Amino acid sequence: MTLSRKAKEAIKVALAMTIAYGIALSMDWDRPNWAGLAVAFVSLATIGQSINKAALRMFGTLVAMVVALTLIALFAQERWLFILVLSAYAGFCCYMISGGKHDYFWQVAAFVTVIICMDAGPDPINAFNTATLRAQETGLGILVYSLVAIFLWPSSSRAGFNAAATDLASIQRQLYQAYLGLMSGQGGEQEARRLAAQQAQAKTRFDQLLDAAETDSQEVWESRRQWRRYQRQAMELMQTMARWRESFAEVQTLDLQRMLPGIEAFGAELDGRMVQIGNMLAGTAPGQVPLSVDLSLDNNAVGNLSHFQLAALVVTRANMLHMDQLTRSLFEGVSELSGFGTASAPTEAPHAPAAVFLPDLDRLANVVRYMAIFWMAWLALIYVNDIPGGAGLVSFAGGLGIAVASLPQVPVSKLFKPVATSVLFAAVLYIFVMPQLSSFAGLGLLIFAVTFVIGYLYADPQQMIGRAAGLATFVVIASISNEQSYNFLSVANTAMTFILLLLILVITAYIPVSPRPERVFLRLLGRYFRSSEYLISAMRWYPAHAATRLERWKEAFHEREVATLPSKLGNWLPHLDTRVLSGATPEQAQALVTSLQSLTYRMQLLLDERDIPQAQFLVQELLEEFRAWRLGVQGFFQRLAEEPVIGGQDMLRTRLDGLVVHLESRIKDTLNKAPEGQLSNREAENFYRLLGAYRGVSEALVEYGANAAGIDWTPWREERFA
């Protein structure tokens, strides 16, 4: 009989759980459930992913052990100071969780510290024993599952990683083709957006599997520097194509084949390179090496273009030349990785200068909510006599609370059903089945069966949280030990603890702000436009004084806000209930976020181009026109920070076009008056790029206005009961 993958993975988890319990009980260790929890939380789809998560859990546990013992030693007689420092440390870990790197390490480092501190109490001997026991039980669970995963139906990440790399290359090539069609006025905008979303998903999957493949594949480990270089270059290609896309509105009406005679051959060459990159990743040798294709401007053909059209054309050509360099480098790197090219000396990524600390307001909000959860549980323990769970309530709040606070998109109500089902299932086993067992043979069979059923029913990757929660609830309620005793009050006490914990989570759900997705969406929109308004207001040619350190810090903060808020808005999109928010479809909301991402790219381009040296006589002649544009756009951003839509699309376009048309006419007059030889080709190109950036922001703002005007925003502000 051939077993399915679901059955194999469930058997591995069940076997590891049973062996971990067997070893812990045979060694007469207290708290064998900690070994079971380690198995429950580190079991993932492949060896590499499991070992990576296991390593993060082990390192997090060791750090928590040191921190907990240090806090107990320093504040053994200062209860309030002790809990204040403990909560501050856990809050710091909560802030680091959303940083995008080693999030599970920070989560474990927080909640294990809370567990050790709450279980140990002020007794230093008990504290040390508790900490070391937690570390050895966690290490046991990790070791057992790792050995089982390695020797029983090992599932390597290599095949999935190769597929992810090939898929990413294929999608980037399809997106490139779609953008080529859009640039020439052909192709569909919806198809391009769909491929752009697929590219982001494929890139995320590639990043995840690269981490796993480095662990469980010797070949990937030996080539890790080359793969990391490929990862950076694929990301840079992704960003460059996005910026390339932003100039299409201005060049679609131009005769590109006449103005860029080599564009057709150039486009075909880049497409051919992308095809061969995908083929090499799939194991096929390349047919030819990259060729050089000229993409020079025809000066005679571009002589009659307006300055903004020429600016867009120059920017488009620059992005295509950058893609030429990237695809050539990607071709050479993949050729080396696939064994079809000669090895080259590995190049390290340039070290970025150390950045100043820029607080993330959303991560700070997560910390505030976690602090509220933690302190409410602690105060309940102090001031409510005989509260169910005792110190365990604070331990549970430290563990589940940090997970809930770090995922504000998931409502607390989503936890009711899985928690209730898991508690009921575990209680039935504890009350009616476990008292009938008289040896580890029967107990081991029960552990295996329960773990197998939960692992099989929750085998899909998107169900990993449900599987971990089910296994953890069974482990906690079963409370398996060598000196086993059964008491209904124990089950009832645990159930009441979960009820109190869920009540705390519900009470703190609106701390510090409303978690309703539509309210969060409006709040993030307001922040986006306030930051945009600040950046526009700071773009002065001749500021009254040199920027202070605080002003530079504020500008960096708002730049980061504008760069990151569109992706945060995208994270909330799946949680918007468009059935309640009448007048807004998922497609409209997605189009709105896409237009904000477009505006972000245009703003970043404008900020980059603004720092390029410009011809002084042009700046001085056009200072008032640039100031009028800046003040006009700044006013729009101020109004959008209060309301997501202002007037209609036609009004917005008319006013912005008026600013741009006046600016363009003044540019023509100024350039016509420029003395011969005063404006070099380089200065002209820099100025054209700057003009294109100004025009790009105006066009992106109009596009946002069109998408926002199609949404009825009234239901988004209405009070309602979920």
XYZ file of C-alpha atoms in Angstrom:
722
model
C 0.000 0.000 0.000
C 1.345 3.407 -0.981
C 0.952 6.022 1.725
C 0.028 9.575 0.862
C 2.293 12.458 1.762
C -0.233 13.582 4.396
C -0.121 10.176 6.047
C 3.695 10.039 5.967
C 4.063 13.466 7.570
C 1.440 12.626 10.207
C 3.230 9.354 11.019
C 6.559 11.163 11.417
C 5.115 13.719 13.828
C 3.224 11.040 15.781
C 6.285 8.811 16.037
C 8.504 11.694 17.157
C 5.931 12.762 19.757
C 5.667 9.218 21.137
C 9.443 8.693 21.279
C 10.009 12.087 22.930
C 7.471 11.266 25.636
C 8.936 7.782 26.067
C 12.469 9.071 26.609
C 11.388 11.879 28.948
C 9.283 9.502 31.079
C 12.005 6.827 31.163
C 14.486 9.475 32.381
C 11.938 10.511 35.027
C 12.031 14.130 33.885
C 9.389 16.524 35.069
C 7.331 18.351 32.444
C 7.682 15.861 29.544
C 4.963 17.900 27.844
C 7.665 20.499 27.036
C 9.355 17.921 24.785
C 5.970 17.253 23.168
C 5.424 20.970 22.581
C 8.812 21.215 20.860
C 7.797 18.423 18.444
C 4.425 20.065 17.814
C 5.880 23.456 16.898
C 8.974 22.538 14.850
C 7.375 19.972 12.525
C 7.117 21.475 9.049
C 6.901 20.220 5.473
C 10.615 19.649 4.797
C 13.734 18.771 6.765
C 15.336 22.121 6.066
C 12.344 24.139 7.206
C 11.951 22.009 10.325
C 15.632 22.221 11.263
C 15.697 25.981 10.702
C 12.676 26.441 12.948
C 14.118 23.981 15.465
C 17.374 25.946 15.579
C 15.485 29.197 16.151
C 13.458 27.560 18.934
C 16.572 26.120 20.588
C 18.510 29.385 20.412
C 15.467 31.291 21.621
C 15.114 28.908 24.557
C 18.785 29.275 25.524
C 18.548 33.076 25.375
C 15.335 32.956 27.412
C 17.067 30.751 29.971
C 19.866 33.286 30.469
C 17.507 36.277 30.555
C 15.090 34.639 33.000
C 17.833 33.624 35.442
C 19.362 37.091 35.216
C 16.064 38.813 35.977
C 15.330 36.498 38.905
C 18.818 37.067 40.315
C 18.574 40.857 39.998
C 15.010 41.397 41.171
C 14.220 38.448 43.445
C 12.912 40.770 46.195
C 11.378 43.447 43.955
C 8.142 42.020 42.585
C 6.929 45.101 40.693
C 10.331 46.059 39.353
C 10.805 42.432 38.299
C 7.557 42.297 36.331
C 8.211 45.758 34.857
C 11.597 44.711 33.447
C 10.202 41.343 32.317
C 7.345 42.998 30.430
C 9.735 45.539 28.891
C 11.964 42.722 27.623
C 8.964 40.795 26.258
C 7.722 44.001 24.605
C 11.097 44.479 22.923
C 10.884 40.927 21.554
C 7.351 41.643 20.336
C 8.656 44.676 18.448
C 11.419 42.605 16.845
C 9.020 39.850 15.725
C 7.567 42.000 12.936
C 11.012 42.978 11.700
C 10.938 40.241 9.077
C 14.064 38.398 10.240
C 14.218 35.489 12.716
C 10.712 36.298 13.966
C 10.268 32.864 15.571
C 13.479 33.296 17.558
C 12.162 36.510 19.114
C 8.794 34.928 19.820
C 10.382 31.984 21.651
C 12.839 34.235 23.484
C 9.864 36.191 24.848
C 7.336 33.582 25.893
C 9.862 31.042 27.245
C 11.328 33.765 29.466
C 7.846 34.487 30.804
C 7.181 30.766 31.384
C 10.445 30.218 33.293
C 9.937 33.323 35.419
C 6.329 32.443 36.254
C 7.061 28.752 36.958
C 10.252 29.344 38.925
C 9.134 32.087 41.256
C 11.680 33.870 43.437
C 13.483 30.649 44.485
C 16.853 30.720 42.618
C 17.367 26.944 42.898
C 13.927 26.230 41.480
C 14.570 28.839 38.797
C 17.765 27.181 37.642
C 16.180 23.728 37.614
C 13.174 25.024 35.669
C 15.358 26.793 33.118
C 17.677 23.837 32.526
C 14.721 21.447 32.381
C 13.046 23.607 29.745
C 16.236 23.664 27.685
C 16.851 19.908 27.872
C 13.185 19.043 27.168
C 13.154 21.391 24.178
C 16.436 19.949 22.946
C 15.041 16.430 23.315
C 11.948 17.191 21.254
C 14.015 18.893 18.563
C 16.580 16.075 18.419
C 13.964 13.327 18.228
C 11.936 14.995 15.481
C 15.074 15.850 13.492
C 16.290 12.227 13.561
C 12.869 10.865 12.634
C 12.557 13.383 9.774
C 16.035 12.513 8.484
C 15.728 8.711 8.560
C 12.015 8.163 7.884
C 10.789 9.338 4.474
C 13.179 12.315 4.355
C 11.696 15.243 2.480
C 14.351 17.593 1.167
C 13.721 21.192 0.202
C 15.956 20.865 -2.867
C 13.245 19.808 -5.331
C 10.837 22.482 -4.102
C 13.591 25.075 -4.132
C 14.561 24.259 -7.728
C 10.909 24.486 -8.731
C 10.560 27.825 -6.918
C 13.651 29.242 -8.667
C 12.391 28.099 -12.078
C 8.912 29.438 -11.338
C 10.292 32.841 -10.323
C 12.346 33.099 -13.510
C 9.335 32.073 -15.623
C 6.999 34.610 -14.021
C 9.547 37.412 -14.356
C 9.879 36.598 -18.033
C 6.073 36.607 -18.500
C 5.818 39.922 -16.675
C 8.571 41.358 -18.852
C 6.639 40.309 -21.961
C 3.446 41.834 -20.566
C 5.245 45.111 -19.862
C 6.736 45.139 -23.367
C 3.218 44.898 -24.744
C 1.948 47.657 -22.449
C 4.815 49.952 -23.426
C 3.801 49.684 -27.074
C 0.132 50.256 -26.268
C -0.875 46.601 -26.438
C -1.652 43.980 -23.826
C -3.941 44.067 -20.817
C -3.406 46.011 -17.612
C -5.235 43.367 -15.552
C -2.948 40.599 -16.812
C 0.120 42.665 -15.925
C -1.209 43.260 -12.412
C -1.953 39.563 -11.986
C 1.574 38.630 -13.028
C 3.062 41.303 -10.741
C 1.183 39.784 -7.794
C 2.360 36.288 -8.789
C 5.937 37.559 -9.003
C 5.761 38.855 -5.418
C 4.390 35.505 -4.213
C 7.013 33.542 -6.147
C 9.796 35.715 -4.739
C 8.538 35.144 -1.179
C 8.401 31.376 -1.706
C 11.893 31.371 -3.225
C 13.279 33.266 -0.217
C 11.683 30.835 2.247
C 12.868 27.707 0.437
C 16.384 29.094 -0.024
C 16.765 29.258 3.758
C 15.532 25.652 4.062
C 17.571 24.315 1.119
C 20.793 25.737 2.550
C 20.172 23.543 5.587
C 19.211 20.199 4.041
C 21.029 20.317 0.678
C 24.821 20.116 0.532
C 24.872 21.418 -3.054
C 22.857 24.519 -2.192
C 24.999 25.107 0.899
C 28.207 25.006 -1.133
C 26.746 27.523 -3.627
C 24.989 29.680 -1.041
C 26.929 32.850 -1.930
C 25.988 32.531 -5.578
C 22.346 31.827 -4.672
C 22.253 34.837 -2.367
C 23.656 36.969 -5.181
C 20.958 35.601 -7.491
C 18.371 36.447 -4.818
C 19.539 40.092 -4.637
C 19.667 40.457 -8.408
C 16.196 38.947 -8.879
C 14.868 41.447 -6.349
C 16.626 44.307 -8.126
C 15.167 43.162 -11.452
C 11.739 43.080 -9.823
C 12.114 46.675 -8.626
C 13.575 47.909 -11.912
C 10.699 46.440 -13.931
C 8.251 48.145 -11.568
C 9.938 51.504 -12.154
C 10.087 50.832 -15.866
C 6.326 50.285 -15.827
C 5.742 53.704 -14.251
C 6.829 55.631 -17.393
C 4.533 53.809 -19.844
C 1.707 56.349 -19.686
C 3.929 58.982 -21.309
C 5.641 56.807 -23.951
C 2.680 54.744 -25.183
C 1.725 57.497 -27.648
C 5.254 57.774 -29.092
C 6.680 55.997 -32.129
C 9.262 54.071 -30.133
C 10.650 52.087 -33.064
C 11.529 55.330 -34.819
C 12.967 57.059 -31.776
C 14.762 53.961 -30.434
C 15.624 52.036 -33.634
C 17.096 49.110 -31.747
C 14.247 48.628 -29.273
C 12.711 45.599 -30.998
C 16.016 43.711 -31.165
C 16.855 44.885 -27.651
C 13.554 43.596 -26.258
C 13.989 40.257 -28.028
C 17.523 39.879 -26.662
C 16.400 40.444 -23.067
C 13.502 38.052 -23.551
C 15.876 35.418 -24.931
C 18.166 35.792 -21.923
C 15.249 35.286 -19.534
C 14.184 32.168 -21.434
C 17.693 30.724 -21.179
C 17.945 31.622 -17.478
C 14.802 29.572 -16.858
C 16.126 26.726 -19.030
C 19.439 26.611 -17.157
C 17.617 26.498 -13.830
C 15.665 23.534 -15.236
C 18.921 21.805 -16.279
C 19.135 22.714 -19.993
C 22.339 24.185 -21.431
C 22.065 27.695 -22.932
C 21.912 28.019 -26.684
C 23.998 31.188 -26.926
C 25.729 33.810 -24.824
C 24.224 37.282 -24.244
C 24.716 39.703 -27.127
C 25.085 43.477 -27.035
C 22.305 45.445 -28.749
C 22.453 49.183 -29.329
C 19.609 51.224 -27.801
C 20.664 54.715 -28.824
C 18.225 57.580 -29.323
C 17.611 58.894 -32.840
C 18.290 62.601 -32.305
C 16.367 63.583 -35.433
C 13.276 61.626 -34.374
C 13.144 63.076 -30.850
C 13.698 66.673 -31.898
C 9.986 67.570 -31.886
C 9.078 65.923 -28.587
C 7.854 67.940 -25.642
C 10.195 68.080 -22.701
C 8.042 65.761 -20.630
C 7.810 63.227 -23.423
C 11.569 63.322 -23.855
C 11.960 62.970 -20.085
C 9.771 59.858 -20.060
C 11.663 58.424 -23.024
C 15.036 59.007 -21.339
C 13.831 57.375 -18.097
C 12.372 54.403 -19.992
C 15.619 53.887 -21.877
C 17.669 54.127 -18.653
C 15.530 51.442 -16.988
C 15.878 49.164 -20.008
C 19.649 49.592 -19.992
C 19.669 48.702 -16.296
C 17.658 45.563 -17.083
C 20.253 44.763 -19.738
C 22.973 44.778 -17.073
C 20.871 42.781 -14.610
C 19.831 40.057 -17.059
C 23.422 39.695 -18.265
C 24.618 39.311 -14.684
C 21.773 36.886 -13.897
C 22.646 34.828 -16.988
C 26.286 34.544 -15.937
C 25.390 33.711 -12.332
C 22.850 31.025 -13.241
C 25.247 29.594 -15.819
C 27.811 29.160 -13.061
C 25.264 27.702 -10.627
C 24.004 25.194 -13.183
C 27.484 24.067 -14.191
C 27.327 25.540 -17.703
C 29.822 28.337 -17.094
C 33.186 28.907 -15.484
C 33.333 29.705 -11.808
C 33.971 33.304 -10.903
C 35.122 34.855 -7.684
C 32.137 35.388 -5.413
C 31.166 38.989 -4.921
C 29.806 40.146 -1.633
C 26.983 42.632 -1.357
C 28.197 46.120 -0.479
C 27.794 46.916 3.182
C 25.150 49.565 3.680
C 25.966 52.326 6.142
C 24.448 51.886 9.566
C 20.999 53.451 9.591
C 19.557 55.442 12.451
C 16.660 53.956 14.370
C 13.332 54.663 12.684
C 10.359 53.504 14.777
C 7.603 51.558 13.079
C 4.240 52.817 14.351
C 2.426 49.568 13.593
C 4.989 47.464 15.430
C 4.764 49.872 18.374
C 0.970 49.409 18.344
C 1.536 45.635 18.536
C 3.780 46.177 21.556
C 1.162 48.336 23.291
C -1.472 45.655 22.772
C 0.859 42.943 24.044
C 1.707 45.023 27.108
C -2.011 45.406 27.822
C -2.527 41.631 27.537
C 0.461 40.851 29.732
C -0.345 43.381 32.457
C -4.033 42.497 32.580
C -3.120 38.849 33.185
C -0.533 39.842 35.805
C -2.888 42.176 37.672
C -5.586 39.501 37.622
C -3.111 37.074 39.199
C -2.176 39.578 41.929
C -5.604 40.924 42.842
C -8.015 38.032 42.133
C -7.822 35.292 44.748
C -7.629 31.710 43.483
C -7.870 32.761 39.850
C -7.995 29.711 37.510
C -4.576 28.859 36.164
C -2.673 30.937 38.686
C 0.735 31.896 37.316
C -0.079 29.728 34.291
C -2.522 32.441 33.146
C 0.396 34.862 32.819
C 2.457 32.183 31.031
C -0.353 31.524 28.557
C -0.856 35.262 28.076
C 2.854 35.671 27.395
C 2.821 32.931 24.760
C -0.542 33.284 22.988
C -0.693 37.039 23.540
C 2.515 37.742 21.661
C 1.294 35.674 18.693
C -2.071 37.471 18.614
C -0.538 40.928 19.017
C 1.934 40.268 16.189
C -0.911 39.305 13.811
C -3.455 42.122 14.243
C -5.186 41.132 10.988
C -6.502 37.927 12.609
C -9.548 38.681 14.817
C -9.722 37.079 18.243
C -13.049 35.465 17.299
C -11.156 33.171 14.934
C -9.617 31.485 18.002
C -12.912 30.571 19.685
C -13.788 27.499 17.627
C -10.335 25.828 17.401
C -9.638 26.416 21.111
C -13.057 25.120 22.195
C -12.805 22.078 19.918
C -9.272 21.251 21.077
C -10.146 21.599 24.758
C -13.263 19.404 24.402
C -11.371 16.739 22.431
C -8.487 16.643 24.907
C -10.875 16.632 27.882
C -12.759 13.575 26.572
C -9.481 11.681 26.179
C -8.242 12.781 29.607
C -11.444 11.842 31.461
C -12.621 8.700 29.671
C -9.615 7.130 27.929
C -6.412 7.862 29.825
C -7.549 6.417 33.214
C -8.003 3.035 31.481
C -4.314 2.883 30.487
C -1.924 0.959 32.723
C 1.392 1.006 30.839
C 3.359 3.113 28.404
C 2.340 0.723 25.619
C -1.233 1.919 25.864
C -0.239 5.523 26.564
C 2.202 5.546 23.647
C -0.485 4.162 21.339
C -2.864 6.925 22.465
C -0.230 9.636 21.945
C 0.557 8.236 18.498
C -3.110 7.986 17.487
C -4.075 11.483 18.669
C -1.024 13.094 17.089
C -1.583 11.198 13.834
C -5.236 12.271 13.599
C -4.454 15.929 14.273
C -1.438 15.869 11.938
C -3.443 14.208 9.161
C -6.474 16.500 9.428
C -4.292 19.623 9.516
C -1.650 18.601 6.992
C -1.885 21.533 4.567
C 0.708 24.328 5.006
C -2.019 26.909 5.628
C -3.311 24.723 8.500
C -0.025 24.612 10.414
C -1.308 26.988 13.095
C -4.373 24.811 13.672
C -2.219 21.692 13.931
C 0.160 23.284 16.420
C -2.742 24.632 18.504
C -4.481 21.243 18.568
C -1.357 19.364 19.587
C -0.413 21.968 22.185
C -3.875 21.857 23.783
C -3.769 18.060 24.008
C -0.283 18.154 25.545
C -1.278 20.782 28.138
C -4.539 19.150 29.238
C -3.184 15.571 29.242
C -0.383 16.634 31.646
C 1.363 13.288 31.159
C 3.883 12.325 33.851
C 5.196 9.203 35.588
C 3.057 9.872 38.636
C -0.148 10.365 36.720
C -3.296 11.458 38.538
C -6.679 12.361 37.119
C -8.920 15.133 38.330
C -11.861 16.695 36.572
C -11.057 19.975 38.296
C -7.731 20.030 36.457
C -9.543 19.979 33.109
C -12.085 22.523 34.295
C -9.333 24.775 35.631
C -7.460 24.624 32.311
C -10.658 25.310 30.375
C -11.410 28.313 32.606
C -7.865 29.551 32.078
C -8.394 29.523 28.314
C -11.746 31.291 28.742
C -10.137 34.017 30.865
C -7.302 34.349 28.376
C -9.733 34.743 25.466
C -11.661 37.307 27.505
C -8.453 39.286 28.053
C -7.694 39.103 24.331
C -11.194 40.392 23.513
C -10.938 43.257 26.010
C -7.538 44.331 24.717
C -8.458 43.960 21.047
C -9.170 47.709 20.756
C -5.924 48.720 22.473
C -4.414 51.013 21.291
C -6.693 51.448 18.234
C -9.651 49.771 16.589
C -8.708 46.492 14.862
C -11.574 46.675 12.364
C -9.929 46.225 8.945
C -11.735 49.154 7.319
C -10.738 51.495 10.157
C -7.138 50.330 9.978
C -7.209 50.798 6.203
C -8.416 54.414 6.529
C -5.875 55.111 9.251
C -2.992 53.784 7.147
C -4.208 55.835 4.166
C -4.130 58.979 6.296
C -0.606 58.218 7.484
C 0.517 57.612 3.912
C -0.660 60.994 2.677
C 0.605 62.851 5.756
C 4.068 61.422 5.135
C 3.790 62.234 1.419
C 2.796 65.805 2.284
C 5.832 66.170 4.553
C 8.221 64.882 1.883
C 6.806 67.277 -0.718
C 7.019 70.204 1.715
C 10.698 69.394 2.378
C 11.588 69.467 -1.336
C 12.774 73.063 -1.563
C 15.538 74.174 -3.876
C 16.818 76.843 -1.495
C 15.762 76.055 2.096
C 16.005 78.857 4.643
C 18.634 76.926 6.603
C 20.610 73.720 6.404
C 18.674 70.659 7.518
C 19.210 69.786 11.150
C 19.792 66.245 12.373
C 16.174 66.068 13.568
C 14.864 67.205 10.178
C 16.979 64.602 8.379
C 15.667 61.961 10.780
C 12.064 63.051 10.150
C 12.576 62.947 6.403
C 14.060 59.427 6.621
C 11.119 58.354 8.807
C 8.526 59.643 6.337
C 10.396 58.118 3.393
C 10.208 54.756 5.137
C 6.496 55.293 5.840
C 5.722 56.017 2.185
C 7.797 53.024 1.089
C 6.212 50.486 3.469
C 2.577 51.560 3.920
C 1.293 50.258 0.539
C 2.461 46.731 1.396
C 0.867 47.044 4.858
C -2.384 48.087 3.203
C -2.068 45.047 0.961
C -1.794 42.809 4.039
C -5.179 44.084 5.234
C -6.942 43.654 1.874
C -7.946 39.971 2.363
C -9.561 40.868 5.685
C -11.869 43.595 4.334
C -15.481 42.400 4.378
C -16.707 43.870 1.088
C -20.148 42.358 1.722
C -20.597 44.843 4.561
C -18.644 47.624 2.838
C -21.156 48.071 0.036
C -19.884 50.010 -2.939
C -16.387 48.491 -2.785
C -15.355 45.275 -4.492
C -12.112 43.381 -3.792
C -10.919 44.386 -7.258
C -11.494 48.075 -6.496
C -9.622 47.839 -3.194
C -6.738 46.028 -4.896
C -6.625 48.647 -7.657
C -6.489 51.389 -5.008
C -3.507 49.768 -3.272
C -1.791 49.204 -6.631
C -2.195 52.894 -7.471
C -0.649 53.795 -4.112
C 2.299 51.524 -4.875
C 2.646 53.317 -8.198
C 2.576 56.673 -6.409
C 5.254 55.383 -4.030
C 7.568 54.455 -6.904
C 7.028 57.896 -8.450
C 7.719 59.623 -5.135
C 10.899 57.613 -4.619
C 12.008 58.433 -8.153
C 11.347 62.128 -7.568
C 13.334 62.073 -4.326
C 16.228 60.331 -6.075
C 16.226 62.687 -9.041
C 15.851 65.731 -6.798
C 19.332 65.107 -5.369
C 21.011 65.018 -8.809
C 22.884 68.280 -9.578
C 20.956 70.488 -12.037
C 21.935 73.416 -14.238
C 21.672 76.471 -11.995
C 20.234 78.832 -14.594
C 17.346 76.395 -15.202
C 16.639 76.104 -11.487
C 16.692 79.867 -10.961
C 14.443 80.585 -13.949
C 11.887 77.926 -12.999
C 11.979 78.280 -9.234
C 8.510 79.846 -8.964
C 6.945 77.229 -11.277
C 8.412 74.354 -9.297
C 7.220 76.024 -6.104
C 3.689 76.360 -7.500
C 3.640 72.647 -8.412
C 4.979 71.681 -4.991
C 2.412 73.753 -3.107
C -0.419 72.455 -5.300
C 0.479 68.797 -4.774
C 1.149 69.449 -1.101
C -2.385 70.808 -0.767
C -3.837 67.687 -2.372
C -1.904 65.462 0.028
C -3.131 67.499 3.003
C -6.760 67.007 1.945
C -6.262 63.314 1.192
C -4.845 62.804 4.679
C -8.290 63.803 5.997
C -10.489 62.244 3.294
C -9.516 59.347 1.010
C -11.084 61.096 -1.992
C -11.321 64.786 -2.955
C -13.802 65.819 -5.608
C -13.903 63.868 -8.828
C -11.251 62.501 -11.116
C -11.911 65.224 -13.703
C -11.386 68.016 -11.172
C -8.169 66.483 -9.916
C -6.832 65.905 -13.418
C -7.777 69.429 -14.527
C -5.957 71.101 -11.649
C -2.859 68.910 -11.878
C -2.717 69.211 -15.654
C -2.966 72.981 -15.267
C 0.090 72.981 -13.026
C 2.036 70.689 -15.366
C 1.066 72.529 -18.569
C 2.137 75.855 -17.108
C 5.409 74.319 -15.936
C 6.064 72.807 -19.367
C 5.382 76.048 -21.228
C 7.788 77.922 -18.971
C 10.400 75.210 -19.535
C 10.130 75.650 -23.289
C 10.624 79.408 -22.992
C 13.561 78.985 -20.641
C 15.332 76.436 -22.819
C 14.815 78.565 -25.901
C 16.553 81.462 -24.134
C 19.491 79.323 -23.008
C 22.771 80.530 -24.590
C 24.507 78.127 -26.948
C 26.720 75.688 -25.078
C 25.458 76.671 -21.624
C 23.468 73.430 -21.230
C 25.479 70.211 -21.621
C 23.926 66.941 -22.743
C 24.393 65.479 -19.272
C 22.685 68.448 -17.619
C 19.848 68.231 -20.112
C 19.353 64.528 -19.394
C 19.374 65.162 -15.645
C 16.781 67.879 -16.085
C 14.627 65.688 -18.308
C 14.698 62.921 -15.706
C 13.649 65.398 -13.035
C 10.792 66.678 -15.177
C 9.656 63.119 -15.810
C 9.631 62.480 -12.070
C 7.446 65.549 -11.450
C 5.058 64.492 -14.183
C 5.045 60.922 -12.861
C 3.874 62.017 -9.403
C 1.059 64.034 -10.991
C -0.047 61.111 -13.163
C 0.074 58.655 -10.256
C -1.962 61.025 -8.093
C -4.612 61.267 -10.818
C -4.676 57.456 -11.084
C -5.221 57.167 -7.351
C -8.016 59.758 -7.514
C -9.771 57.747 -10.219
C -9.647 54.560 -8.155
C -10.683 56.300 -4.923
C -13.623 58.051 -6.605
C -15.095 54.684 -7.614
C -15.466 53.579 -3.958
C -18.302 54.572 -1.642
C -16.416 55.441 1.547
C -19.468 56.097 3.743
C -19.853 52.490 5.054
C -16.166 52.464 5.992
C -16.844 55.001 8.775
C -20.142 53.643 10.045
C -20.287 52.050 13.464
C -21.296 48.405 13.402
C -21.234 45.360 15.634
C -19.369 42.328 14.307
